Coordinates of C-alpha atoms in Angstrom, one line a residue:
M1 CA 0.0 0.0 0.0
K2 CA 1.4 3.4 -1.0
K3 CA 2.4 5.6 1.9
L4 CA 0.6 8.9 1.8
T5 CA 1.7 12.3 3.0
F6 CA -0.1 13.3 6.2
L7 CA -2.3 16.3 5.9
F8 CA -4.7 17.6 8.5
L9 CA -7.5 20.2 8.3
P10 CA -9.4 21.0 11.4
L11 CA -12.9 19.6 11.1
V12 CA -15.5 21.6 12.9
F13 CA -19.0 20.2 12.8
L14 CA -21.8 22.0 14.4
I15 CA -25.1 20.4 14.2
T16 CA -28.3 21.4 15.9
S17 CA -29.7 18.9 18.3
C18 CA -32.4 16.6 17.1
S19 CA -34.8 18.0 19.7
G20 CA -34.7 21.3 17.8
S21 CA -35.0 19.8 14.3
K22 CA -38.1 18.8 12.5
S23 CA -36.2 16.8 9.8
V24 CA -35.1 13.6 11.6
S25 CA -37.6 11.7 9.5
M26 CA -36.6 13.6 6.3
N27 CA -36.7 11.5 3.2
N28 CA -35.8 13.6 0.1
D29 CA -36.3 11.0 -2.5
N30 CA -35.6 11.9 -6.1
T31 CA -35.0 8.3 -7.2
S32 CA -38.0 8.3 -9.6
K33 CA -36.1 10.5 -12.0
T34 CA -32.6 9.4 -11.2
P35 CA -31.1 6.3 -12.8
F36 CA -29.4 3.8 -10.6
V37 CA -25.6 3.7 -11.2
W38 CA -23.7 0.9 -9.4
E39 CA -20.5 3.0 -9.4
G40 CA -22.2 5.6 -7.2
A41 CA -24.2 3.2 -5.0
N42 CA -24.7 3.5 -1.3
V43 CA -24.4 0.0 0.0
Y44 CA -25.5 -1.2 3.5
F45 CA -23.5 -4.1 4.7
L46 CA -25.0 -6.1 7.6
L47 CA -24.5 -9.4 9.4
T48 CA -27.9 -11.0 9.0
D49 CA -27.7 -12.5 12.5
R50 CA -26.9 -9.2 14.2
F51 CA -29.2 -6.7 12.5
Y52 CA -32.8 -7.3 13.7
N53 CA -34.7 -10.3 15.0
G54 CA -38.0 -10.4 13.1
D55 CA -39.0 -13.9 14.0
T56 CA -38.0 -15.4 17.4
S57 CA -39.4 -18.8 16.5
N58 CA -36.3 -19.6 14.3
D59 CA -33.7 -18.6 16.9
L60 CA -32.6 -22.2 17.8
N61 CA -31.9 -24.9 15.3
F62 CA -29.8 -28.1 14.9
N63 CA -29.4 -28.3 18.7
R64 CA -27.0 -25.4 18.8
T65 CA -27.2 -25.2 22.6
K66 CA -23.6 -25.0 23.7
T67 CA -22.4 -21.9 25.4
P68 CA -20.4 -19.8 22.9
G69 CA -17.8 -17.1 23.5
K70 CA -19.3 -13.6 23.9
L71 CA -20.9 -12.6 20.6
R72 CA -19.9 -15.9 19.0
G73 CA -23.3 -17.5 18.9
F74 CA -26.5 -16.9 17.0
E75 CA -28.1 -13.8 18.4
G76 CA -31.5 -14.0 16.5
G77 CA -31.2 -11.6 13.6
D78 CA -32.9 -12.9 10.4
I79 CA -34.1 -12.2 6.9
I80 CA -37.6 -11.3 8.2
G81 CA -36.0 -8.7 10.5
I82 CA -34.2 -7.0 7.5
T83 CA -37.5 -7.1 5.6
K84 CA -39.3 -5.3 8.4
K85 CA -36.7 -2.6 8.4
I86 CA -37.1 -2.2 4.6
E87 CA -40.8 -1.8 5.0
S88 CA -40.5 0.7 7.9
G89 CA -38.4 2.9 5.6
Y90 CA -35.2 2.7 7.6
F91 CA -33.0 2.2 4.5
D92 CA -35.0 4.9 2.5
K93 CA -34.2 7.5 5.2
L94 CA -30.6 6.5 5.1
G95 CA -30.3 6.8 1.4
I96 CA -29.4 3.2 0.8
N97 CA -29.9 1.6 -2.6
V98 CA -28.1 -1.7 -2.1
I99 CA -28.2 -4.1 0.9
W100 CA -25.4 -6.6 1.1
L101 CA -26.1 -9.6 3.4
T102 CA -23.5 -12.0 4.8
P103 CA -24.0 -15.5 3.5
I104 CA -27.3 -17.1 4.4
V105 CA -26.7 -20.7 3.3
E106 CA -26.9 -23.5 5.8
Q107 CA -24.0 -23.5 8.2
I108 CA -22.2 -26.2 10.1
H109 CA -24.5 -27.5 12.9
D110 CA -21.9 -27.6 15.6
G111 CA -19.5 -25.0 16.9
V112 CA -15.7 -24.8 17.0
D113 CA -13.1 -22.9 19.1
E114 CA -10.4 -21.2 17.0
G115 CA -8.8 -19.8 20.1
T116 CA -11.3 -17.1 20.7
G117 CA -14.1 -19.1 22.4
L118 CA -16.6 -21.5 21.0
S119 CA -18.2 -20.1 17.9
Y120 CA -21.1 -21.1 15.7
G121 CA -21.5 -20.1 12.1
F122 CA -23.6 -17.0 12.8
H123 CA -21.6 -15.0 10.3
G124 CA -22.5 -17.3 7.4
Y125 CA -19.0 -18.1 6.1
W126 CA -19.0 -21.8 7.3
A127 CA -21.1 -23.5 4.6
R128 CA -22.4 -27.0 5.1
D129 CA -25.0 -27.1 2.3
W130 CA -24.9 -24.3 -0.4
T131 CA -28.4 -25.4 -1.7
A132 CA -30.3 -24.6 1.6
L133 CA -30.8 -21.6 3.7
D134 CA -29.8 -21.8 7.4
P135 CA -33.1 -21.9 9.3
N136 CA -31.6 -19.4 11.8
F137 CA -31.6 -16.9 9.0
G138 CA -35.0 -17.9 7.5
T139 CA -36.6 -19.7 4.6
K140 CA -36.5 -19.3 0.9
E141 CA -40.0 -17.8 1.1
D142 CA -38.5 -15.2 3.5
L143 CA -35.7 -14.5 1.0
A144 CA -38.2 -14.1 -1.9
N145 CA -40.2 -11.6 0.1
L146 CA -37.1 -9.7 1.1
V147 CA -36.1 -9.3 -2.6
K148 CA -39.6 -8.3 -3.5
K149 CA -39.9 -5.7 -0.8
A150 CA -36.5 -4.3 -1.5
H151 CA -37.1 -4.0 -5.2
E152 CA -40.4 -2.2 -4.6
K153 CA -38.3 0.5 -3.0
G154 CA -35.6 0.6 -5.6
I155 CA -33.1 -1.2 -3.3
R156 CA -30.9 -3.9 -4.8
I157 CA -30.0 -7.1 -2.9
M158 CA -26.4 -8.4 -2.9
L159 CA -25.6 -11.8 -1.6
D160 CA -22.2 -13.0 -0.3
G161 CA -20.6 -15.9 -2.2
V162 CA -18.0 -18.3 -0.7
I163 CA -16.3 -20.7 -3.1
N164 CA -12.9 -21.0 -1.4
H165 CA -13.8 -23.2 1.6
T166 CA -16.4 -25.3 3.4
G167 CA -17.1 -24.9 7.1
P168 CA -14.9 -26.4 9.8
V169 CA -15.1 -30.1 10.6
T170 CA -16.9 -31.1 13.8
P171 CA -18.4 -34.3 15.2
E172 CA -21.7 -33.2 13.6
D173 CA -20.2 -31.9 10.4
P174 CA -18.1 -34.4 8.4
V175 CA -15.1 -33.3 6.2
W176 CA -15.9 -33.2 2.5
P177 CA -14.2 -36.0 0.4
S178 CA -10.5 -35.5 -0.3
D179 CA -11.1 -35.0 -4.0
W180 CA -13.2 -32.0 -3.0
V181 CA -11.1 -30.3 -0.3
R182 CA -7.5 -30.2 1.1
T183 CA -6.8 -30.0 4.8
G184 CA -3.7 -29.5 6.8
V185 CA -1.6 -27.1 4.6
V186 CA -2.1 -23.6 6.1
C187 CA -1.4 -20.6 3.9
D188 CA 1.7 -18.5 4.6
Y189 CA 0.7 -15.8 2.0
K190 CA 4.3 -15.5 0.7
S191 CA 3.4 -16.4 -2.9
F192 CA 0.4 -16.9 -5.2
E193 CA 0.5 -20.7 -4.6
N194 CA 0.9 -20.4 -0.9
T195 CA -2.2 -18.1 -0.9
T196 CA -4.5 -20.2 -3.1
M197 CA -3.6 -23.9 -2.6
C198 CA -3.8 -24.0 1.1
T199 CA -6.2 -23.5 4.1
L200 CA -6.8 -20.1 5.5
V201 CA -6.5 -21.5 9.1
D202 CA -6.5 -24.9 10.7
N203 CA -9.7 -26.9 10.3
L204 CA -11.1 -24.8 7.5
P205 CA -11.0 -27.2 4.5
D206 CA -9.9 -25.6 1.3
V207 CA -12.0 -26.4 -1.8
R208 CA -9.8 -27.7 -4.6
T209 CA -10.9 -25.0 -7.0
E210 CA -7.9 -25.7 -9.2
S211 CA -8.9 -29.4 -9.7
V212 CA -9.9 -30.7 -13.2
Q213 CA -10.9 -34.1 -11.7
E214 CA -14.6 -34.8 -11.8
V215 CA -16.0 -35.7 -8.4
E216 CA -19.1 -37.3 -7.0
L217 CA -21.4 -35.6 -4.5
P218 CA -20.4 -36.1 -0.8
P219 CA -22.2 -39.0 0.7
F220 CA -23.4 -37.0 3.7
L221 CA -25.0 -34.5 1.2
I222 CA -26.8 -37.2 -0.7
E223 CA -28.1 -38.7 2.5
K224 CA -29.2 -35.2 3.7
W225 CA -31.1 -34.4 0.5
K226 CA -32.8 -37.8 0.5
K227 CA -33.9 -37.3 4.1
E228 CA -35.3 -33.9 3.1
G229 CA -37.1 -35.3 0.1
R230 CA -35.4 -33.3 -2.5
Y231 CA -32.6 -35.6 -3.8
E232 CA -34.2 -36.2 -7.2
K233 CA -34.9 -32.5 -7.7
E234 CA -31.3 -31.5 -6.9
I235 CA -29.8 -34.2 -9.1
A236 CA -32.0 -33.2 -12.0
S237 CA -31.0 -29.6 -11.6
L238 CA -27.3 -30.5 -11.6
D239 CA -27.7 -32.6 -14.7
E240 CA -29.4 -29.8 -16.5
F241 CA -26.6 -27.3 -15.5
F242 CA -23.8 -29.5 -16.6
K243 CA -25.5 -30.4 -19.8
R244 CA -26.1 -26.8 -20.7
T245 CA -22.6 -25.5 -19.8
N246 CA -20.6 -28.6 -20.7
Y247 CA -18.4 -27.9 -17.6
P248 CA -16.7 -30.9 -16.0
R249 CA -18.2 -31.9 -12.6
T250 CA -15.4 -30.4 -10.6
P251 CA -15.8 -28.9 -7.2
K252 CA -15.8 -25.3 -8.3
Y253 CA -18.5 -25.8 -10.9
Y254 CA -20.8 -27.5 -8.4
I255 CA -20.5 -24.5 -6.0
I256 CA -20.8 -21.9 -8.9
K257 CA -24.0 -23.7 -9.9
W258 CA -25.4 -23.6 -6.3
L259 CA -24.6 -19.9 -5.8
T260 CA -26.1 -18.8 -9.1
D261 CA -29.3 -20.7 -8.4
Y262 CA -30.1 -17.9 -6.0
I263 CA -30.0 -15.5 -8.9
T264 CA -32.2 -17.7 -11.1
E265 CA -34.8 -18.3 -8.3
F266 CA -34.9 -14.9 -6.5
G267 CA -33.5 -12.3 -8.9
V268 CA -30.8 -11.0 -6.5
D269 CA -28.8 -8.2 -8.2
G270 CA -25.2 -8.8 -7.2
Y271 CA -22.7 -10.9 -5.4
R272 CA -19.8 -10.0 -3.2
G273 CA -17.1 -12.6 -3.7
D274 CA -15.5 -13.8 -0.4
T275 CA -11.8 -14.7 0.0
V276 CA -11.3 -14.0 -3.7
K277 CA -7.5 -14.0 -3.7
H278 CA -7.4 -17.5 -2.2
T279 CA -8.7 -19.1 -5.4
E280 CA -7.5 -19.0 -9.0
E281 CA -8.8 -15.9 -10.8
S282 CA -10.3 -18.0 -13.5
V283 CA -12.8 -19.3 -11.0
W284 CA -14.3 -15.9 -10.7
A285 CA -14.4 -15.3 -14.5
D286 CA -16.5 -18.5 -14.8
F287 CA -18.6 -17.4 -11.8
K288 CA -19.4 -14.1 -13.4
K289 CA -20.3 -15.7 -16.7
E290 CA -22.8 -17.9 -14.9
C291 CA -24.1 -15.0 -12.8
D292 CA -24.8 -13.0 -16.0
Y293 CA -26.6 -16.0 -17.6
A294 CA -28.7 -16.5 -14.5
F295 CA -29.6 -12.8 -14.2
E296 CA -30.6 -12.5 -17.8
N297 CA -32.6 -15.7 -17.5
W298 CA -34.4 -14.4 -14.4
K299 CA -35.2 -11.1 -16.2
K300 CA -36.6 -12.9 -19.2
H301 CA -39.0 -14.9 -17.0
H302 CA -39.9 -12.0 -14.7
P303 CA -40.3 -9.0 -17.1
L304 CA -42.6 -7.1 -14.8
Q305 CA -40.1 -7.3 -11.9
V306 CA -37.1 -6.0 -13.8
L307 CA -35.8 -2.8 -12.2
D308 CA -33.7 -1.5 -15.1
Q309 CA -31.2 -2.7 -17.6
N310 CA -28.2 -2.7 -15.3
P311 CA -26.2 -6.0 -15.6
F312 CA -25.4 -8.2 -12.7
Y313 CA -22.8 -6.7 -10.4
T314 CA -19.9 -8.3 -8.6
I315 CA -17.5 -7.0 -5.9
A316 CA -14.3 -8.7 -4.9
E317 CA -12.9 -9.1 -1.4
V318 CA -9.2 -9.3 -2.2
Y319 CA -7.9 -8.7 1.3
G320 CA -5.3 -5.9 1.3
Y321 CA -6.2 -4.5 -2.1
G322 CA -6.1 -0.7 -2.2
I323 CA -7.1 1.9 -4.8
S324 CA -3.4 2.9 -5.1
G325 CA -2.7 -0.5 -6.7
G326 CA -4.7 0.4 -9.7
Q327 CA -6.1 -2.7 -11.5
D328 CA -3.6 -5.2 -10.0
Y329 CA -3.1 -7.0 -6.8
D330 CA 0.5 -8.0 -6.1
F331 CA 1.1 -11.5 -4.6
G332 CA 4.9 -10.9 -4.6
D333 CA 5.7 -13.4 -7.3
R334 CA 2.9 -12.4 -9.6
K335 CA 0.2 -9.7 -10.1
V336 CA -3.5 -10.5 -10.8
N337 CA -6.1 -8.2 -12.4
Y338 CA -9.4 -9.3 -10.9
F339 CA -11.3 -6.6 -12.8
Q340 CA -10.5 -8.6 -15.9
N341 CA -11.5 -11.8 -14.2
G342 CA -15.1 -11.4 -13.3
F343 CA -15.4 -8.3 -11.0
N344 CA -16.9 -4.9 -11.6
S345 CA -15.5 -3.5 -8.3
M346 CA -13.1 -4.4 -5.5
I347 CA -13.3 -3.7 -1.8
N348 CA -10.8 -0.8 -1.0
F349 CA -8.9 -1.7 2.2
E350 CA -7.0 1.6 1.8
F351 CA -9.8 4.0 2.3
K352 CA -9.7 4.3 6.1
W353 CA -6.1 5.3 5.9
N354 CA -6.7 7.8 3.1
A355 CA -9.5 9.3 5.1
A356 CA -7.4 9.7 8.2
Q357 CA -4.3 11.1 6.4
N358 CA -5.9 13.5 3.9
N359 CA -8.1 16.6 4.1
Y360 CA -11.2 16.6 2.0
E361 CA -9.7 17.8 -1.2
G362 CA -6.7 15.5 -0.9
L363 CA -9.1 12.5 -0.5
F364 CA -11.7 13.5 -3.0
S365 CA -9.3 14.5 -5.8
K366 CA -7.2 11.3 -5.3
Y367 CA -10.2 9.1 -5.7
S368 CA -11.8 11.0 -8.6
N369 CA -8.5 10.9 -10.5
A370 CA -8.0 7.2 -10.0
L371 CA -11.6 6.2 -10.9
N372 CA -11.7 8.4 -14.0
N373 CA -8.4 7.3 -15.3
E374 CA -6.7 4.0 -14.5
L375 CA -9.9 2.5 -13.0
K376 CA -12.3 4.0 -15.5
G377 CA -15.2 1.6 -16.2
Y378 CA -14.7 0.0 -12.8
S379 CA -15.1 1.1 -9.2
V380 CA -14.0 0.5 -5.6
L381 CA -16.1 -0.1 -2.4
N382 CA -14.9 2.3 0.3
Y383 CA -15.5 1.6 4.0
I384 CA -14.6 3.0 7.4
S385 CA -15.4 -0.2 9.4
S386 CA -16.1 -3.8 8.6
H387 CA -16.7 -7.2 10.0
D388 CA -13.1 -8.4 9.9
D389 CA -10.9 -5.3 9.9
G390 CA -9.6 -4.8 13.4
Q391 CA -8.3 -1.3 12.6
P392 CA -11.4 0.8 11.7
F393 CA -11.3 4.5 10.9
D394 CA -13.0 5.4 14.2
A395 CA -12.7 2.5 16.6
N396 CA -14.1 4.5 19.6
R397 CA -16.9 6.0 17.6
V398 CA -16.0 9.6 18.4
K399 CA -15.8 10.9 14.8
G400 CA -19.2 9.9 13.5
I401 CA -19.8 13.1 11.6
E402 CA -16.4 13.2 10.0
A403 CA -16.6 9.5 9.1
G404 CA -20.0 10.0 7.4
T405 CA -18.9 13.0 5.5
K406 CA -15.7 11.4 4.2
L407 CA -17.3 8.1 3.3
L408 CA -20.6 9.3 1.8
L409 CA -19.1 12.1 -0.2
S410 CA -16.0 10.3 -1.6
P411 CA -15.9 9.1 -5.2
G412 CA -16.5 5.4 -5.5
I413 CA -19.1 3.1 -3.9
S414 CA -19.8 3.7 -0.2
Q415 CA -20.2 0.8 2.2
V416 CA -22.2 1.6 5.3
Y417 CA -21.4 -1.2 7.8
Y418 CA -24.4 -1.7 10.0
G419 CA -24.2 0.8 12.9
D420 CA -21.7 3.2 11.3
E421 CA -24.6 5.6 11.1
S422 CA -25.6 5.1 14.8
N423 CA -22.2 4.8 16.5
R424 CA -22.7 1.1 17.2
S425 CA -19.9 0.1 19.6
L426 CA -16.8 -1.6 18.0
V427 CA -15.2 -2.1 21.5
V428 CA -17.2 -4.7 23.4
E429 CA -15.9 -5.8 26.8
G430 CA -15.5 -9.6 27.1
T431 CA -15.2 -10.3 23.4
Q432 CA -12.2 -11.9 21.7
G433 CA -11.0 -11.2 18.2
D434 CA -13.3 -10.0 15.5
A435 CA -16.4 -10.6 17.7
T436 CA -16.1 -7.0 19.0
L437 CA -16.8 -5.7 15.5
R438 CA -20.0 -7.8 15.3
S439 CA -22.2 -6.6 18.1
N440 CA -26.0 -6.4 17.8
M441 CA -27.4 -3.3 16.1
N442 CA -28.0 -0.6 18.6
W443 CA -31.7 0.1 18.0
D444 CA -32.2 1.4 21.5
D445 CA -29.7 4.2 21.0
I446 CA -31.4 5.2 17.8
Q447 CA -34.7 5.4 19.6
N448 CA -33.5 7.1 22.8
N449 CA -30.0 8.7 22.6
Q450 CA -29.9 12.3 21.3
E451 CA -26.2 12.1 20.3
T452 CA -26.9 9.0 18.3
Q453 CA -29.9 10.7 16.6
K454 CA -27.7 13.7 15.7
T455 CA -25.2 11.5 14.0
L456 CA -27.9 9.4 12.3
L457 CA -29.5 12.6 10.9
H458 CA -26.2 13.7 9.3
W459 CA -25.8 10.3 7.7
Q460 CA -29.4 10.4 6.5
K461 CA -29.0 13.8 4.8
L462 CA -25.7 12.8 3.1
G463 CA -27.0 9.3 2.2
Q464 CA -30.1 10.6 0.5
F465 CA -28.1 13.2 -1.4
R466 CA -25.7 10.5 -2.6
R467 CA -28.6 8.2 -3.5
N468 CA -30.3 10.9 -5.5
H469 CA -27.1 12.0 -7.3
P470 CA -24.9 9.5 -9.1
A471 CA -22.5 12.4 -9.5
I472 CA -21.3 12.0 -5.9
G473 CA -19.8 8.5 -6.3
A474 CA -19.6 8.1 -10.1
G475 CA -18.9 11.7 -11.2
I476 CA -15.9 13.9 -11.8
H477 CA -14.7 16.0 -8.8
S478 CA -13.6 19.6 -9.2
Q479 CA -12.6 22.0 -6.5
I480 CA -14.3 25.4 -6.8
S481 CA -12.7 27.1 -3.8
G482 CA -10.3 26.1 -1.0
E483 CA -11.6 28.6 1.7
P484 CA -14.5 28.1 2.1
Y485 CA -14.2 24.6 0.8
V486 CA -16.6 24.1 -2.1
F487 CA -16.5 21.6 -4.9
S488 CA -18.7 20.2 -7.7
R489 CA -19.4 16.8 -9.0
T490 CA -20.5 16.1 -12.6
F491 CA -21.8 12.8 -14.1
T492 CA -22.9 12.2 -17.6
K493 CA -24.2 8.9 -19.0
D494 CA -26.0 8.7 -22.4
T495 CA -28.6 11.5 -22.2
F496 CA -28.6 11.9 -18.4
T497 CA -26.5 14.6 -16.7
D498 CA -26.2 15.1 -13.0
Q499 CA -24.4 18.1 -11.4
V500 CA -24.2 19.1 -7.7
I501 CA -22.2 21.6 -5.6
I502 CA -21.2 20.9 -2.0
G503 CA -19.7 23.1 0.7
L504 CA -18.0 21.7 3.8
D505 CA -16.6 23.4 6.9
L506 CA -18.6 26.5 6.1
P507 CA -19.4 29.2 8.7
Q508 CA -22.7 29.0 10.6
G509 CA -25.2 31.6 9.7
K510 CA -25.0 33.6 6.5
K511 CA -22.7 32.3 3.7
E512 CA -22.2 33.0 0.0
I513 CA -21.0 30.3 -2.4
Q514 CA -19.8 30.7 -6.0
V515 CA -21.7 28.4 -8.2
N516 CA -21.3 29.9 -11.7
S517 CA -19.0 27.1 -12.9
I518 CA -22.0 24.8 -12.8
F519 CA -25.2 26.8 -12.5
Q520 CA -26.3 29.9 -14.5
N521 CA -27.9 33.0 -13.1
G522 CA -31.6 32.6 -12.4
T523 CA -31.3 28.8 -11.7
K524 CA -33.3 27.7 -8.7
L525 CA -31.4 25.4 -6.3
R526 CA -32.2 23.5 -3.2
D527 CA -29.8 23.1 -0.2
T528 CA -31.0 19.7 0.9
Y529 CA -29.0 19.9 4.2
S530 CA -31.0 22.8 5.5
N531 CA -34.0 22.2 3.1
Q532 CA -33.9 25.8 1.8
E533 CA -34.4 27.0 -1.8
V534 CA -32.2 29.7 -3.3
E535 CA -31.7 31.4 -6.6
V536 CA -28.3 32.0 -8.4
I537 CA -27.7 35.8 -8.5
D538 CA -24.4 37.2 -9.9
G539 CA -22.9 33.7 -10.1
K540 CA -23.5 32.9 -6.5
I541 CA -26.0 31.9 -3.9
S542 CA -26.6 33.3 -0.4
I543 CA -27.9 31.1 2.3
D544 CA -28.5 31.5 6.1
S545 CA -28.5 28.3 8.0
D546 CA -27.2 26.9 11.3
F547 CA -25.1 24.3 9.5
N548 CA -21.5 23.9 8.3
F549 CA -22.7 22.0 5.3
V550 CA -24.4 22.9 2.0
L551 CA -25.7 20.3 -0.5
L552 CA -26.9 22.1 -3.6
E553 CA -29.0 20.5 -6.3
K554 CA -31.0 22.0 -9.2
I555 CA -34.7 22.1 -8.6

């Protein structure tokens, strides 16, 4: 990762208390006239088990009754809970247009201790059966309803796909056959081979994604399907897939088939690829090919449910990739371009450092230059905290306003990790390892804590502005003035043009902003932050508000 020069600009954020504001429930929605652009999306990433418990009847399954380490068991969150929050308008108010769920396939039934206390597969990354949903998360009917309700509000659904590994081996969860997985050789990450043909940790069997040897289904899976009364259906579906594609029956193609079935059946809009650098890049090129086929097939059979003509979207988790690396990830002995192997975007592990080390202009111009030059046609997913990054931008949650401003106004795709908007604690006493990053969503604070409500309101205002204006994430950045700090973003695609002007660190009270580089005299503008309308006179606008922020859009 490129070392960046340290710059600091004092950030003064003065926001009126929620008790004095009438706009907590503001929902400035211009989405009806704004095309959805993946490169400017506002993505909400949540752990299904930790977000909201919508159905307590599914909280215990498979006799998962052992006492886990703190925050290492199933806590009750489920698909129904997410759907309820979609219906309540929570995501609308936050300006979210994509929801990314952690994997929801059936997990190992038992728990394991990796040195941080007994853990169950609450996070979803320990698959036992890719063809079934884990009942702790919900049913396929629940998933169908979630996609339906999300699409009705213009929200896309992104699932999380694991091809690299199965779940750990336990007395209740047998190891997959040796022609399916390898065990015992732990990655040392010193080369491409020692990153891909190895296990991430002990007791996490690595799928032989490089194998060209055809394999039979694991006996335990056959027995399971027969017991559940769906063996013939699953076999017929596999036969149809392999006949259509002419792929050999190797481990990777079974899993690709199982994952893309969720597109065919439910019409999900995207996949985040897990542990991408731990498999050969060709795996993901094949995966994307089948995702595209499944998505087009779903749209053909559900013409009235098609949101738009955007293609299926894929985002890669290549741990350690940063925007400064351009299109390549460097393994040391070779470089790989994942953008040319199945991915539209990559998670940007560098953003939190860039946000800490740069002022606004340094951050925004760096990202605009990269995305409109070397990465043109692609994007990156920026985040300030995540489920497995132990060094978040704001570990103690004392910079919620700054975090939201930098994340939501930066070029690229924004990832709001559940609770970023509400200062959900990332430091939980009694936890070990990454469990501290995965606490339950702090709904009580949102309901009762005024400081939380102030932070949330800021994220709502910026999130809605981002959702309504693709120029924020996908446009070209241009500084208008340094003091006061004002800039524009411009986005053009086909016949659609989007232009906005934003001011940050402005004085409270009366302020004048030059806007003639974008808006002509006589143009009516709205400042969505204060919800005031103004007119351009002599190339500028004058506004009187209690805020340090101005978000200007044409009315």
